[in-house]
Amino acid sequence: MRNLFLYTFLGLAVSVGAYVSFELFGPKAPLPKYAQAGIGGDFSLTSVEGEINLSDYKGEIVLVYFGFMSCPDVCPTSMGVMATAIRQLSEEQQQKVRGLFISVDPQRDTPEELHAYTQYFSNRIFGATSSKEQIDAIVKQYGGYYAFVEMEDSALGYTVDHSARLYLIDPDGHLADILAHDINPVELHEKLAAYL
Amino acid sequence: MKFLFPALLMSASLTQAADLTINDAMARAVPPTAKISAAFMTLINNANTDLAVVSAESSVAEAVELHNNTMTDGKMKMRQVNQIDLPAKQTTELKPGGLHVMLIGLNKALVEGETIDLTLNFSDGSSEALEIPIQPIEPMMQKKHEHKH
Protein backbone atom coordinates (compact mmCIF):
# COMPACT_ATOMS: atom_id res chain seq x y z
CA MET A 1 0.00 0.00 0.00
CA ARG A 2 2.81 2.39 0.91
CA ASN A 3 4.47 1.49 -2.37
CA LEU A 4 1.31 2.38 -4.31
CA PHE A 5 1.31 5.89 -2.77
CA LEU A 6 4.99 6.24 -3.48
CA TYR A 7 4.60 5.25 -7.15
CA THR A 8 1.57 7.50 -7.60
CA PHE A 9 3.49 10.37 -6.06
CA LEU A 10 6.54 9.71 -8.22
CA GLY A 11 4.38 9.40 -11.31
CA LEU A 12 2.67 12.71 -10.59
CA ALA A 13 5.97 14.40 -9.82
CA VAL A 14 7.45 13.26 -13.13
CA SER A 15 4.39 14.42 -15.08
CA VAL A 16 4.34 17.83 -13.40
CA GLY A 17 8.08 18.18 -13.87
CA ALA A 18 7.84 17.30 -17.56
CA TYR A 19 4.96 19.75 -18.05
CA VAL A 20 6.74 22.60 -16.27
CA SER A 21 10.03 22.07 -18.10
CA PHE A 22 8.19 21.88 -21.45
CA GLU A 23 6.42 25.15 -20.69
CA LEU A 24 9.69 26.78 -19.65
CA PHE A 25 12.10 25.32 -22.15
CA GLY A 26 10.01 23.65 -24.84
CA PRO A 27 9.53 24.99 -28.38
CA LYS A 28 7.40 28.13 -28.66
CA ALA A 29 6.08 30.04 -31.66
CA PRO A 30 8.98 32.46 -32.26
CA LEU A 31 8.28 36.18 -32.36
CA PRO A 32 8.36 37.68 -35.86
CA LYS A 33 11.81 39.05 -36.71
CA TYR A 34 10.65 42.69 -36.51
CA ALA A 35 9.24 42.20 -33.02
CA GLN A 36 12.52 40.52 -32.03
CA ALA A 37 14.37 43.59 -33.32
CA GLY A 38 12.08 45.84 -31.31
CA ILE A 39 10.35 47.33 -34.36
CA GLY A 40 6.61 47.95 -34.07
CA GLY A 41 4.48 47.72 -30.95
CA ASP A 42 1.43 49.39 -29.47
CA PHE A 43 0.43 53.03 -30.00
CA SER A 44 -2.47 55.41 -29.35
CA LEU A 45 -4.21 57.61 -31.91
CA THR A 46 -7.31 59.77 -32.25
CA SER A 47 -10.08 58.61 -34.57
CA VAL A 48 -13.76 59.55 -34.93
CA GLU A 49 -14.37 57.07 -32.12
CA GLY A 50 -11.99 58.90 -29.79
CA GLU A 51 -8.76 57.37 -28.55
CA ILE A 52 -7.86 54.07 -30.15
CA ASN A 53 -4.96 51.73 -29.44
CA LEU A 54 -3.42 49.15 -31.71
CA SER A 55 -3.89 46.67 -28.85
CA ASP A 56 -7.69 47.17 -29.14
CA TYR A 57 -7.50 45.10 -32.32
CA LYS A 58 -5.88 41.93 -30.98
CA GLY A 59 -7.28 38.98 -32.90
CA GLU A 60 -7.38 41.05 -36.10
CA ILE A 61 -4.79 41.58 -38.78
CA VAL A 62 -4.06 45.30 -38.98
CA LEU A 63 -2.53 46.90 -42.06
CA VAL A 64 -0.91 50.16 -40.98
CA TYR A 65 -0.12 52.87 -43.53
CA PHE A 66 1.38 56.31 -42.90
CA GLY A 67 0.07 58.89 -45.36
CA PHE A 68 -1.78 62.19 -45.72
CA MET A 69 -4.92 63.29 -47.53
CA SER A 70 -3.20 65.82 -49.80
CA CYS A 71 -1.20 62.98 -51.29
CA PRO A 72 -2.59 62.71 -54.81
CA ASP A 73 -1.15 59.51 -55.95
CA VAL A 74 0.59 56.95 -53.80
CA CYS A 75 -1.79 57.11 -50.84
CA PRO A 76 -5.03 56.56 -52.79
CA THR A 77 -3.27 53.89 -54.84
CA SER A 78 -2.17 52.05 -51.69
CA MET A 79 -5.68 52.38 -50.24
CA GLY A 80 -7.06 50.94 -53.49
CA VAL A 81 -4.68 47.97 -53.28
CA MET A 82 -5.67 47.40 -49.65
CA ALA A 83 -9.39 47.62 -50.43
CA THR A 84 -9.12 45.29 -53.43
CA ALA A 85 -7.17 42.68 -51.43
CA ILE A 86 -9.64 42.84 -48.54
CA ARG A 87 -12.63 42.52 -50.89
CA GLN A 88 -11.31 39.15 -52.09
CA LEU A 89 -11.74 37.71 -48.58
CA SER A 90 -14.98 36.15 -47.36
CA GLU A 91 -17.30 38.43 -45.39
CA GLU A 92 -16.29 36.60 -42.19
CA GLN A 93 -12.57 36.98 -42.95
CA GLN A 94 -12.99 40.66 -43.78
CA GLN A 95 -14.16 41.29 -40.23
CA LYS A 96 -10.76 40.08 -39.02
CA VAL A 97 -8.80 42.52 -41.19
CA ARG A 98 -8.50 46.24 -40.53
CA GLY A 99 -6.72 48.87 -42.58
CA LEU A 100 -5.39 51.80 -40.54
CA PHE A 101 -4.46 54.98 -42.40
CA ILE A 102 -2.41 57.15 -40.05
CA SER A 103 -2.23 60.75 -41.23
CA VAL A 104 1.15 62.36 -40.56
CA ASP A 105 -0.47 65.71 -41.41
CA PRO A 106 -2.78 66.46 -38.44
CA GLN A 107 -2.66 70.16 -39.31
CA ARG A 108 -4.72 69.53 -42.47
CA ASP A 109 -6.44 66.20 -41.81
CA THR A 110 -9.11 65.90 -39.10
CA PRO A 111 -10.31 62.52 -37.72
CA GLU A 112 -13.74 63.14 -39.32
CA GLU A 113 -12.27 63.81 -42.75
CA LEU A 114 -9.94 60.84 -42.41
CA HIS A 115 -12.86 58.59 -41.56
CA ALA A 116 -14.79 59.64 -44.69
CA TYR A 117 -11.61 59.35 -46.77
CA THR A 118 -10.78 55.81 -45.71
CA GLN A 119 -14.35 54.49 -45.69
CA TYR A 120 -14.62 55.58 -49.33
CA PHE A 121 -12.18 52.80 -50.21
CA SER A 122 -13.50 50.08 -47.87
CA ASN A 123 -15.63 49.80 -44.75
CA ARG A 124 -12.68 47.88 -43.26
CA ILE A 125 -10.25 50.80 -43.62
CA PHE A 126 -10.17 53.39 -40.86
CA GLY A 127 -8.37 56.69 -40.43
CA ALA A 128 -6.68 58.23 -37.41
CA THR A 129 -4.09 60.80 -36.48
CA SER A 130 -2.51 62.37 -33.41
CA SER A 131 -0.22 65.14 -32.27
CA LYS A 132 3.01 65.65 -34.20
CA GLU A 133 5.04 64.37 -31.21
CA GLN A 134 2.97 61.21 -30.98
CA ILE A 135 3.16 60.60 -34.73
CA ASP A 136 6.91 61.15 -34.73
CA ALA A 137 7.23 58.51 -32.02
CA ILE A 138 5.08 55.97 -33.87
CA VAL A 139 6.84 56.52 -37.22
CA LYS A 140 10.19 56.02 -35.47
CA GLN A 141 8.90 52.93 -33.64
CA TYR A 142 8.01 51.41 -37.03
CA GLY A 143 11.19 52.45 -38.80
CA GLY A 144 9.32 54.77 -41.17
CA TYR A 145 10.17 58.21 -42.46
CA TYR A 146 8.36 61.43 -43.24
CA ALA A 147 9.33 65.07 -43.57
CA PHE A 148 7.45 68.27 -44.28
CA VAL A 149 8.78 70.09 -47.31
CA GLU A 150 7.99 73.74 -48.05
CA MET A 151 6.68 74.41 -51.56
CA GLU A 152 7.03 78.15 -52.03
CA ASP A 153 5.42 78.46 -55.44
CA SER A 154 2.69 75.91 -54.90
CA ALA A 155 -0.85 76.50 -53.66
CA LEU A 156 -0.26 73.47 -51.46
CA GLY A 157 2.19 75.47 -49.32
CA TYR A 158 3.91 72.31 -48.22
CA THR A 159 4.01 68.66 -49.06
CA VAL A 160 5.13 65.59 -47.17
CA ASP A 161 7.90 63.27 -48.27
CA HIS A 162 7.13 59.88 -46.85
CA SER A 163 8.02 56.23 -46.83
CA ALA A 164 5.09 54.42 -48.38
CA ARG A 165 4.90 50.98 -46.86
CA LEU A 166 2.24 48.68 -45.54
CA TYR A 167 2.93 47.31 -42.07
CA LEU A 168 1.22 43.99 -41.44
CA ILE A 169 0.40 43.48 -37.76
CA ASP A 170 -0.45 39.91 -36.83
CA PRO A 171 -3.41 38.98 -34.57
CA ASP A 172 -1.07 39.04 -31.53
CA GLY A 173 -0.22 42.69 -32.20
CA HIS A 174 3.29 42.01 -33.49
CA LEU A 175 4.70 43.62 -36.62
CA ALA A 176 4.93 40.58 -38.91
CA ASP A 177 5.75 42.01 -42.33
CA ILE A 178 6.69 45.25 -44.10
CA LEU A 179 5.32 45.44 -47.63
CA ALA A 180 6.01 47.75 -50.56
CA HIS A 181 3.31 50.37 -51.26
CA ASP A 182 2.82 49.04 -54.78
CA ILE A 183 2.35 45.43 -53.73
CA ASN A 184 -0.06 43.66 -56.04
CA PRO A 185 -3.53 43.06 -54.53
CA VAL A 186 -3.14 39.34 -55.25
CA GLU A 187 0.09 39.17 -53.25
CA LEU A 188 -1.43 41.21 -50.43
CA HIS A 189 -4.49 38.97 -50.41
CA GLU A 190 -2.22 35.92 -50.10
CA LYS A 191 -0.35 37.54 -47.19
CA LEU A 192 -3.63 38.25 -45.40
CA ALA A 193 -5.09 34.83 -46.12
CA ALA A 194 -2.03 33.19 -44.51
CA TYR A 195 -3.17 34.55 -41.12
CA LEU A 196 -6.87 33.75 -41.50
CA MET B 1 -8.31 50.98 -82.98
CA LYS B 2 -8.07 53.41 -80.17
CA PHE B 3 -11.16 55.07 -78.85
CA LEU B 4 -11.10 58.63 -80.18
CA PHE B 5 -11.61 61.00 -77.32
CA PRO B 6 -14.72 63.20 -77.79
CA ALA B 7 -12.88 66.23 -76.42
CA LEU B 8 -10.47 66.02 -79.30
CA LEU B 9 -13.33 66.27 -81.75
CA MET B 10 -14.81 69.18 -79.84
CA SER B 11 -11.49 70.91 -79.59
CA ALA B 12 -11.33 71.39 -83.36
CA SER B 13 -13.08 74.70 -82.85
CA LEU B 14 -10.70 75.79 -80.10
CA THR B 15 -7.17 77.03 -80.25
CA GLN B 16 -5.30 73.99 -81.35
CA ALA B 17 -1.85 73.02 -80.25
CA ALA B 18 0.25 72.10 -83.23
CA ASP B 19 0.21 68.45 -84.11
CA LEU B 20 -0.45 67.06 -80.68
CA THR B 21 -2.45 63.97 -79.75
CA ILE B 22 -3.85 63.53 -76.26
CA ASN B 23 -5.05 60.07 -75.28
CA ASP B 24 -6.60 58.50 -72.19
CA ALA B 25 -7.02 61.77 -70.32
CA MET B 26 -8.73 61.33 -66.96
CA ALA B 27 -9.09 62.88 -63.54
CA ARG B 28 -8.88 60.61 -60.55
CA ALA B 29 -12.09 60.01 -58.60
CA VAL B 30 -11.32 60.82 -54.97
CA PRO B 31 -13.04 60.45 -51.60
CA PRO B 32 -15.55 63.23 -50.78
CA THR B 33 -13.27 64.86 -48.19
CA ALA B 34 -10.21 64.92 -50.46
CA LYS B 35 -9.11 68.46 -51.24
CA ILE B 36 -6.91 67.49 -54.09
CA SER B 37 -6.84 65.18 -57.07
CA ALA B 38 -4.73 64.61 -60.14
CA ALA B 39 -5.25 64.34 -63.88
CA PHE B 40 -3.36 61.90 -66.06
CA MET B 41 -3.02 61.46 -69.85
CA THR B 42 -0.73 60.47 -72.66
CA LEU B 43 0.59 63.29 -74.86
CA ILE B 44 2.12 62.55 -78.23
CA ASN B 45 4.06 65.35 -79.89
CA ASN B 46 3.87 64.47 -83.59
CA ALA B 47 5.73 67.60 -84.65
CA ASN B 48 9.42 68.02 -85.45
CA THR B 49 9.78 70.66 -82.77
CA ASP B 50 9.81 70.35 -78.99
CA LEU B 51 6.82 71.56 -77.03
CA ALA B 52 6.01 71.82 -73.34
CA VAL B 53 2.96 72.11 -71.11
CA VAL B 54 3.62 75.31 -69.15
CA SER B 55 0.40 75.63 -67.14
CA ALA B 56 -3.11 74.29 -66.75
CA GLU B 57 -6.51 75.50 -65.55
CA SER B 58 -9.78 73.99 -64.40
CA SER B 59 -12.98 75.39 -62.94
CA VAL B 60 -13.12 72.62 -60.29
CA ALA B 61 -9.91 73.60 -58.48
CA GLU B 62 -8.56 76.76 -56.89
CA ALA B 63 -5.15 76.05 -58.35
CA VAL B 64 -3.90 73.71 -61.04
CA GLU B 65 -0.21 72.87 -61.03
CA LEU B 66 2.23 70.58 -62.75
CA HIS B 67 3.86 68.10 -60.39
CA ASN B 68 6.16 65.14 -60.49
CA ASN B 69 6.45 62.20 -58.12
CA THR B 70 9.64 60.32 -57.58
CA MET B 71 10.44 57.35 -55.41
CA THR B 72 13.99 57.48 -54.07
CA ASP B 73 15.35 55.16 -51.40
CA GLY B 74 11.83 54.08 -50.54
CA LYS B 75 10.76 57.69 -50.00
CA MET B 76 7.96 59.16 -52.06
CA LYS B 77 8.56 62.79 -52.96
CA MET B 78 6.29 65.13 -54.84
CA ARG B 79 7.61 68.34 -56.35
CA GLN B 80 6.18 71.09 -58.48
CA VAL B 81 7.73 71.40 -61.94
CA ASN B 82 7.86 74.52 -64.12
CA GLN B 83 6.81 72.68 -67.23
CA ILE B 84 6.27 69.24 -68.66
CA ASP B 85 8.50 68.74 -71.67
CA LEU B 86 7.01 67.13 -74.75
CA PRO B 87 10.03 66.36 -76.94
CA ALA B 88 9.54 66.21 -80.72
CA LYS B 89 8.21 62.90 -82.03
CA GLN B 90 7.91 61.49 -78.56
CA THR B 91 5.21 60.23 -76.25
CA THR B 92 5.05 61.66 -72.74
CA GLU B 93 2.99 59.91 -70.13
CA LEU B 94 1.33 61.61 -67.19
CA LYS B 95 0.58 58.67 -64.92
CA PRO B 96 0.31 57.62 -61.27
CA GLY B 97 3.75 57.60 -59.66
CA GLY B 98 5.15 60.18 -62.08
CA LEU B 99 4.19 63.42 -63.81
CA HIS B 100 0.66 64.65 -63.26
CA VAL B 101 -1.57 67.69 -63.37
CA MET B 102 -2.36 68.50 -59.76
CA LEU B 103 -5.83 69.82 -58.91
CA ILE B 104 -5.57 71.72 -55.62
CA GLY B 105 -8.47 73.04 -53.55
CA LEU B 106 -11.32 71.12 -55.15
CA ASN B 107 -14.62 73.02 -55.10
CA LYS B 108 -16.68 69.93 -55.93
CA ALA B 109 -16.44 66.23 -55.29
CA LEU B 110 -14.85 64.36 -58.17
CA VAL B 111 -17.42 61.63 -58.69
CA GLU B 112 -16.85 58.71 -61.01
CA GLY B 113 -18.80 59.02 -64.26
CA GLU B 114 -18.80 62.83 -64.32
CA THR B 115 -16.36 65.03 -66.21
CA ILE B 116 -14.23 68.09 -65.49
CA ASP B 117 -12.90 70.79 -67.75
CA LEU B 118 -9.14 71.05 -68.07
CA THR B 119 -7.22 73.50 -70.24
CA LEU B 120 -3.57 72.89 -71.01
CA ASN B 121 -1.40 75.84 -72.02
CA PHE B 122 1.64 75.17 -74.16
CA SER B 123 5.03 76.79 -74.65
CA ASP B 124 4.13 77.93 -78.18
CA GLY B 125 1.26 80.02 -76.84
CA SER B 126 -1.44 77.58 -77.88
CA SER B 127 -3.99 75.94 -75.62
CA GLU B 128 -6.04 72.79 -75.57
CA ALA B 129 -9.40 72.78 -73.77
CA LEU B 130 -10.42 69.30 -72.69
CA GLU B 131 -13.44 67.77 -71.04
CA ILE B 132 -12.07 64.73 -69.28
CA PRO B 133 -13.85 61.86 -67.48
CA ILE B 134 -13.53 61.25 -63.75
CA GLN B 135 -12.45 57.68 -63.15
CA PRO B 136 -11.30 55.64 -60.17
CA ILE B 137 -7.84 54.15 -60.30
CA GLU B 138 -8.54 50.65 -59.18
CA PRO B 139 -5.71 48.18 -59.02
CA MET B 140 -6.47 45.01 -60.93
CA MET B 141 -6.54 41.58 -59.32
CA GLN B 142 -3.83 40.40 -61.68
CA LYS B 143 -0.40 39.13 -60.94
CA LYS B 144 2.52 41.14 -62.19
CA HIS B 145 4.49 39.75 -65.10
CA GLU B 146 1.81 37.21 -65.86
CA HIS B 147 1.67 36.63 -69.59
CA LYS B 148 -0.59 34.26 -71.39
CA HIS B 149 0.84 32.73 -74.52
Short mmCIF file of N, CA, C and O in Angstrom, two decimals, chain A residues 42-120:
data_model
loop_
_atom_site.label_atom_id
_atom_site.label_comp_id
_atom_site.label_asym_id
_atom_site.label_seq_id
_atom_site.Cartn_x
_atom_site.Cartn_y
_atom_site.Cartn_z
N ASP A 42 2.70 48.69 -29.69
CA ASP A 42 1.43 49.39 -29.47
C ASP A 42 1.57 50.90 -29.62
O ASP A 42 2.66 51.46 -29.48
N PHE A 43 0.47 51.56 -29.94
CA PHE A 43 0.43 53.03 -30.00
C PHE A 43 -1.00 53.51 -29.82
O PHE A 43 -1.94 52.73 -29.94
N SER A 44 -1.15 54.78 -29.51
CA SER A 44 -2.47 55.41 -29.35
C SER A 44 -2.66 56.48 -30.41
O SER A 44 -1.71 57.19 -30.75
N LEU A 45 -3.88 56.60 -30.90
CA LEU A 45 -4.21 57.61 -31.91
C LEU A 45 -5.60 58.16 -31.62
O LEU A 45 -6.33 57.64 -30.79
N THR A 46 -5.96 59.22 -32.36
CA THR A 46 -7.31 59.77 -32.25
C THR A 46 -8.06 59.49 -33.54
O THR A 46 -7.59 59.82 -34.62
N SER A 47 -9.23 58.87 -33.40
CA SER A 47 -10.08 58.61 -34.57
C SER A 47 -11.45 59.24 -34.29
O SER A 47 -11.63 59.90 -33.27
N VAL A 48 -12.40 59.03 -35.18
CA VAL A 48 -13.76 59.55 -34.93
C VAL A 48 -14.36 58.91 -33.69
O VAL A 48 -15.30 59.45 -33.10
N GLU A 49 -13.85 57.75 -33.30
CA GLU A 49 -14.37 57.07 -32.12
C GLU A 49 -13.63 57.48 -30.85
O GLU A 49 -13.82 56.86 -29.80
N GLY A 50 -12.77 58.48 -30.94
CA GLY A 50 -11.99 58.90 -29.79
C GLY A 50 -10.64 58.23 -29.80
O GLY A 50 -10.11 57.92 -30.88
N GLU A 51 -10.09 57.98 -28.59
CA GLU A 51 -8.76 57.37 -28.55
C GLU A 51 -8.84 55.90 -28.93
O GLU A 51 -9.69 55.16 -28.44
N ILE A 52 -7.95 55.49 -29.80
CA ILE A 52 -7.86 54.07 -30.15
C ILE A 52 -6.42 53.60 -29.92
O ILE A 52 -5.49 54.40 -30.00
N ASN A 53 -6.29 52.32 -29.62
CA ASN A 53 -4.96 51.73 -29.44
C ASN A 53 -4.84 50.55 -30.38
O ASN A 53 -5.82 49.86 -30.64
N LEU A 54 -3.63 50.32 -30.86
CA LEU A 54 -3.42 49.15 -31.71
C LEU A 54 -3.84 47.89 -30.96
O LEU A 54 -4.44 46.98 -31.54
N SER A 55 -3.57 47.86 -29.65
CA SER A 55 -3.89 46.67 -28.85
C SER A 55 -5.39 46.40 -28.74
O SER A 55 -5.81 45.32 -28.34
N ASP A 56 -6.23 47.40 -29.12
CA ASP A 56 -7.69 47.17 -29.14
C ASP A 56 -8.06 46.13 -30.20
O ASP A 56 -9.15 45.57 -30.17
N TYR A 57 -7.16 45.93 -31.17
CA TYR A 57 -7.50 45.10 -32.32
C TYR A 57 -6.81 43.74 -32.30
O TYR A 57 -6.62 43.12 -33.34
N LYS A 58 -6.45 43.28 -31.09
CA LYS A 58 -5.88 41.93 -30.98
C LYS A 58 -6.88 40.92 -31.52
O LYS A 58 -8.08 41.05 -31.29
N GLY A 59 -6.39 39.95 -32.26
CA GLY A 59 -7.28 38.98 -32.90
C GLY A 59 -7.58 39.36 -34.35
O GLY A 59 -8.14 38.57 -35.10
N GLU A 60 -7.19 40.61 -34.72
CA GLU A 60 -7.38 41.05 -36.10
C GLU A 60 -6.02 41.27 -36.74
O GLU A 60 -5.03 41.54 -36.07
N ILE A 61 -5.99 41.17 -38.06
CA ILE A 61 -4.79 41.58 -38.78
C ILE A 61 -4.95 43.07 -39.06
O ILE A 61 -6.00 43.49 -39.57
N VAL A 62 -3.97 43.86 -38.73
CA VAL A 62 -4.06 45.30 -38.98
C VAL A 62 -3.01 45.68 -40.02
O VAL A 62 -1.84 45.31 -39.90
N LEU A 63 -3.46 46.39 -41.05
CA LEU A 63 -2.53 46.90 -42.06
C LEU A 63 -2.34 48.39 -41.81
O LEU A 63 -3.27 49.18 -42.01
N VAL A 64 -1.17 48.76 -41.33
CA VAL A 64 -0.91 50.16 -40.98
C VAL A 64 -0.23 50.87 -42.14
O VAL A 64 0.69 50.33 -42.76
N TYR A 65 -0.70 52.08 -42.44
CA TYR A 65 -0.12 52.87 -43.53
C TYR A 65 0.02 54.31 -43.05
O TYR A 65 -0.92 54.88 -42.50
N PHE A 66 1.19 54.90 -43.24
CA PHE A 66 1.38 56.31 -42.90
C PHE A 66 1.21 57.13 -44.18
O PHE A 66 1.91 56.90 -45.17
N GLY A 67 0.30 58.08 -44.17
CA GLY A 67 0.07 58.89 -45.36
C GLY A 67 -0.52 60.24 -44.99
O GLY A 67 -0.46 60.66 -43.83
N PHE A 68 -1.11 60.92 -45.97
CA PHE A 68 -1.78 62.19 -45.72
C PHE A 68 -2.78 62.41 -46.85
O PHE A 68 -2.61 61.91 -47.96
N MET A 69 -3.83 63.16 -46.56
CA MET A 69 -4.92 63.29 -47.53
C MET A 69 -4.59 64.15 -48.74
O MET A 69 -5.28 64.07 -49.74
N SER A 70 -3.56 64.99 -48.64
CA SER A 70 -3.20 65.82 -49.80
C SER A 70 -2.23 65.09 -50.72
O SER A 70 -1.65 65.69 -51.61
N CYS A 71 -2.08 63.83 -50.49
CA CYS A 71 -1.20 62.98 -51.29
C CYS A 71 -2.04 62.49 -52.47
O CYS A 71 -3.02 61.80 -52.27
N PRO A 72 -1.69 62.93 -53.68
CA PRO A 72 -2.59 62.71 -54.81
C PRO A 72 -2.54 61.32 -55.40
O PRO A 72 -3.41 60.91 -56.15
N ASP A 73 -1.53 60.59 -55.07
CA ASP A 73 -1.15 59.51 -55.95
C ASP A 73 -0.90 58.20 -55.20
O ASP A 73 -1.68 57.26 -55.27
N VAL A 74 0.19 58.19 -54.45
CA VAL A 74 0.59 56.95 -53.80
C VAL A 74 -0.41 56.51 -52.73
O VAL A 74 -0.75 55.34 -52.64
N CYS A 75 -0.88 57.48 -51.93
CA CYS A 75 -1.79 57.11 -50.84
C CYS A 75 -3.10 56.51 -51.35
O CYS A 75 -3.47 55.42 -50.93
N PRO A 76 -3.80 57.20 -52.28
CA PRO A 76 -5.03 56.56 -52.79
C PRO A 76 -4.76 55.24 -53.51
O PRO A 76 -5.58 54.32 -53.44
N THR A 77 -3.60 55.15 -54.16
CA THR A 77 -3.27 53.89 -54.84
C THR A 77 -3.10 52.77 -53.81
O THR A 77 -3.66 51.68 -53.96
N SER A 78 -2.37 53.06 -52.75
CA SER A 78 -2.17 52.05 -51.69
C SER A 78 -3.49 51.66 -51.04
O SER A 78 -3.73 50.49 -50.73
N MET A 79 -4.36 52.67 -50.84
CA MET A 79 -5.68 52.38 -50.24
C MET A 79 -6.49 51.50 -51.19
O MET A 79 -7.22 50.60 -50.76
N GLY A 80 -6.36 51.75 -52.48
CA GLY A 80 -7.06 50.94 -53.49
C GLY A 80 -6.57 49.50 -53.47
O GLY A 80 -7.37 48.56 -53.55
N VAL A 81 -5.26 49.32 -53.34
CA VAL A 81 -4.68 47.97 -53.28
C VAL A 81 -5.21 47.25 -52.04
O VAL A 81 -5.65 46.09 -52.10
N MET A 82 -5.19 47.97 -50.91
CA MET A 82 -5.67 47.40 -49.65
C MET A 82 -7.13 46.97 -49.77
O MET A 82 -7.49 45.84 -49.42
N ALA A 83 -7.95 47.88 -50.30
CA ALA A 83 -9.39 47.62 -50.43
C ALA A 83 -9.64 46.42 -51.35
O ALA A 83 -10.46 45.56 -51.04
N THR A 84 -8.91 46.38 -52.47
CA THR A 84 -9.12 45.29 -53.43
C THR A 84 -8.74 43.95 -52.80
O THR A 84 -9.46 42.95 -52.95
N ALA A 85 -7.61 43.92 -52.08
CA ALA A 85 -7.17 42.68 -51.43
C ALA A 85 -8.18 42.23 -50.38
O ALA A 85 -8.51 41.04 -50.28
N ILE A 86 -8.69 43.17 -49.60
CA ILE A 86 -9.64 42.84 -48.54
C ILE A 86 -10.95 42.31 -49.13
O ILE A 86 -11.53 41.35 -48.63
N ARG A 87 -11.38 42.93 -50.23
CA ARG A 87 -12.63 42.52 -50.89
C ARG A 87 -12.61 41.07 -51.36
O ARG A 87 -13.66 40.46 -51.52
N GLN A 88 -11.41 40.53 -51.60
CA GLN A 88 -11.31 39.15 -52.09
C GLN A 88 -11.53 38.13 -50.96
O GLN A 88 -11.64 36.95 -51.22
N LEU A 89 -11.54 38.61 -49.72
CA LEU A 89 -11.74 37.71 -48.58
C LEU A 89 -13.24 37.48 -48.37
O LEU A 89 -14.06 38.30 -48.81
N SER A 90 -13.57 36.39 -47.68
CA SER A 90 -14.98 36.15 -47.36
C SER A 90 -15.43 37.21 -46.36
O SER A 90 -14.61 37.84 -45.69
N GLU A 91 -16.73 37.41 -46.28
CA GLU A 91 -17.30 38.43 -45.39
C GLU A 91 -16.79 38.22 -43.95
O GLU A 91 -16.44 39.16 -43.26
N GLU A 92 -16.74 36.94 -43.55
CA GLU A 92 -16.29 36.60 -42.19
C GLU A 92 -14.82 36.97 -41.99
O GLU A 92 -14.43 37.53 -40.97
N GLN A 93 -14.01 36.66 -43.02
CA GLN A 93 -12.57 36.98 -42.95
C GLN A 93 -12.33 38.49 -42.93
O GLN A 93 -11.45 38.97 -42.24
N GLN A 94 -13.16 39.21 -43.71
CA GLN A 94 -12.99 40.66 -43.78
C GLN A 94 -13.11 41.32 -42.41
O GLN A 94 -12.45 42.32 -42.13
N GLN A 95 -13.97 40.73 -41.56
CA GLN A 95 -14.16 41.29 -40.23
C GLN A 95 -12.93 41.13 -39.35
O GLN A 95 -12.83 41.72 -38.28
N LYS A 96 -11.98 40.30 -39.80
CA LYS A 96 -10.76 40.08 -39.02
C LYS A 96 -9.58 40.84 -39.61
O LYS A 96 -8.43 40.61 -39.23
N VAL A 97 -9.85 41.72 -40.58
CA VAL A 97 -8.80 42.52 -41.19
C VAL A 97 -9.20 43.99 -41.07
O VAL A 97 -10.36 44.34 -41.25
N ARG A 98 -8.21 44.82 -40.72
CA ARG A 98 -8.50 46.24 -40.53
C ARG A 98 -7.36 47.05 -41.13
O ARG A 98 -6.20 46.87 -40.79
N GLY A 99 -7.70 47.93 -42.06
CA GLY A 99 -6.72 48.87 -42.58
C GLY A 99 -6.68 50.08 -41.66
O GLY A 99 -7.72 50.51 -41.15
N LEU A 100 -5.50 50.61 -41.40
CA LEU A 100 -5.39 51.80 -40.54
C LEU A 100 -4.51 52.83 -41.23
O LEU A 100 -3.30 52.65 -41.35
N PHE A 101 -5.15 53.89 -41.71
CA PHE A 101 -4.46 54.98 -42.40
C PHE A 101 -4.13 56.03 -41.35
O PHE A 101 -5.01 56.67 -40.79
N ILE A 102 -2.83 56.17 -41.06
CA ILE A 102 -2.41 57.15 -40.05
C ILE A 102 -1.93 58.40 -40.76
O ILE A 102 -0.94 58.37 -41.50
N SER A 103 -2.65 59.50 -40.58
CA SER A 103 -2.23 60.75 -41.23
C SER A 103 -1.07 61.37 -40.45
O SER A 103 -1.16 61.58 -39.24
N VAL A 104 0.00 61.69 -41.18
CA VAL A 104 1.15 62.36 -40.56
C VAL A 104 0.99 63.87 -40.70
O VAL A 104 1.88 64.63 -40.37
N ASP A 105 -0.20 64.29 -41.16
CA ASP A 105 -0.47 65.71 -41.41
C ASP A 105 -1.68 66.19 -40.62
O ASP A 105 -2.71 66.57 -41.19
N PRO A 106 -1.61 66.13 -39.25
CA PRO A 106 -2.78 66.46 -38.44
C PRO A 106 -3.22 67.92 -38.59
O PRO A 106 -4.36 68.27 -38.29
N GLN A 107 -2.33 68.75 -39.10
CA GLN A 107 -2.66 70.16 -39.31
C GLN A 107 -3.76 70.29 -40.38
O GLN A 107 -4.62 71.15 -40.28
N ARG A 108 -3.73 69.44 -41.38
CA ARG A 108 -4.72 69.53 -42.47
C ARG A 108 -5.81 68.47 -42.37
O ARG A 108 -6.91 68.68 -42.84
N ASP A 109 -5.49 67.31 -41.79
CA ASP A 109 -6.44 66.20 -41.81
C ASP A 109 -7.09 65.98 -40.44
O ASP A 109 -6.41 65.65 -39.48
N THR A 110 -8.42 66.14 -40.37
CA THR A 110 -9.11 65.90 -39.10
C THR A 110 -9.57 64.43 -39.05
O THR A 110 -9.73 63.79 -40.08
N PRO A 111 -9.83 63.91 -37.84
CA PRO A 111 -10.31 62.52 -37.72
C PRO A 111 -11.60 62.29 -38.53
O PRO A 111 -11.76 61.22 -39.13
N GLU A 112 -12.49 63.28 -38.57
CA GLU A 112 -13.74 63.14 -39.32
C GLU A 112 -13.47 62.99 -40.81
O GLU A 112 -14.03 62.13 -41.49
N GLU A 113 -12.59 63.87 -41.32
CA GLU A 113 -12.27 63.81 -42.75
C GLU A 113 -11.55 62.50 -43.09
O GLU A 113 -11.80 61.89 -44.13
N LEU A 114 -10.68 62.08 -42.19
CA LEU A 114 -9.94 60.84 -42.41
C LEU A 114 -10.87 59.64 -42.44
O LEU A 114 -10.68 58.70 -43.21
N HIS A 115 -11.90 59.69 -41.60
CA HIS A 115 -12.86 58.59 -41.56
C HIS A 115 -13.58 58.49 -42.91
O HIS A 115 -13.67 57.42 -43.50
N ALA A 116 -14.08 59.63 -43.40
CA ALA A 116 -14.79 59.64 -44.69
C ALA A 116 -13.85 59.21 -45.82
O ALA A 116 -14.24 58.47 -46.72
N TYR A 117 -12.61 59.67 -45.74
CA TYR A 117 -11.61 59.35 -46.77
C TYR A 117 -11.36 57.85 -46.86
O TYR A 117 -11.42 57.26 -47.93
N THR A 118 -11.13 57.23 -45.71
CA THR A 118 -10.78 55.81 -45.71
C THR A 118 -11.98 54.91 -46.00
O THR A 118 -11.85 53.91 -46.71
N GLN A 119 -13.15 55.31 -45.48
CA GLN A 119 -14.35 54.49 -45.69
C GLN A 119 -14.78 54.50 -47.16
O GLN A 119 -15.50 53.61 -47.61
N TYR A 120 -14.35 55.51 -47.90
CA TYR A 120 -14.62 55.58 -49.33
C TYR A 120 -14.03 54.36 -50.04
O TYR A 120 -14.59 53.84 -50.99
#
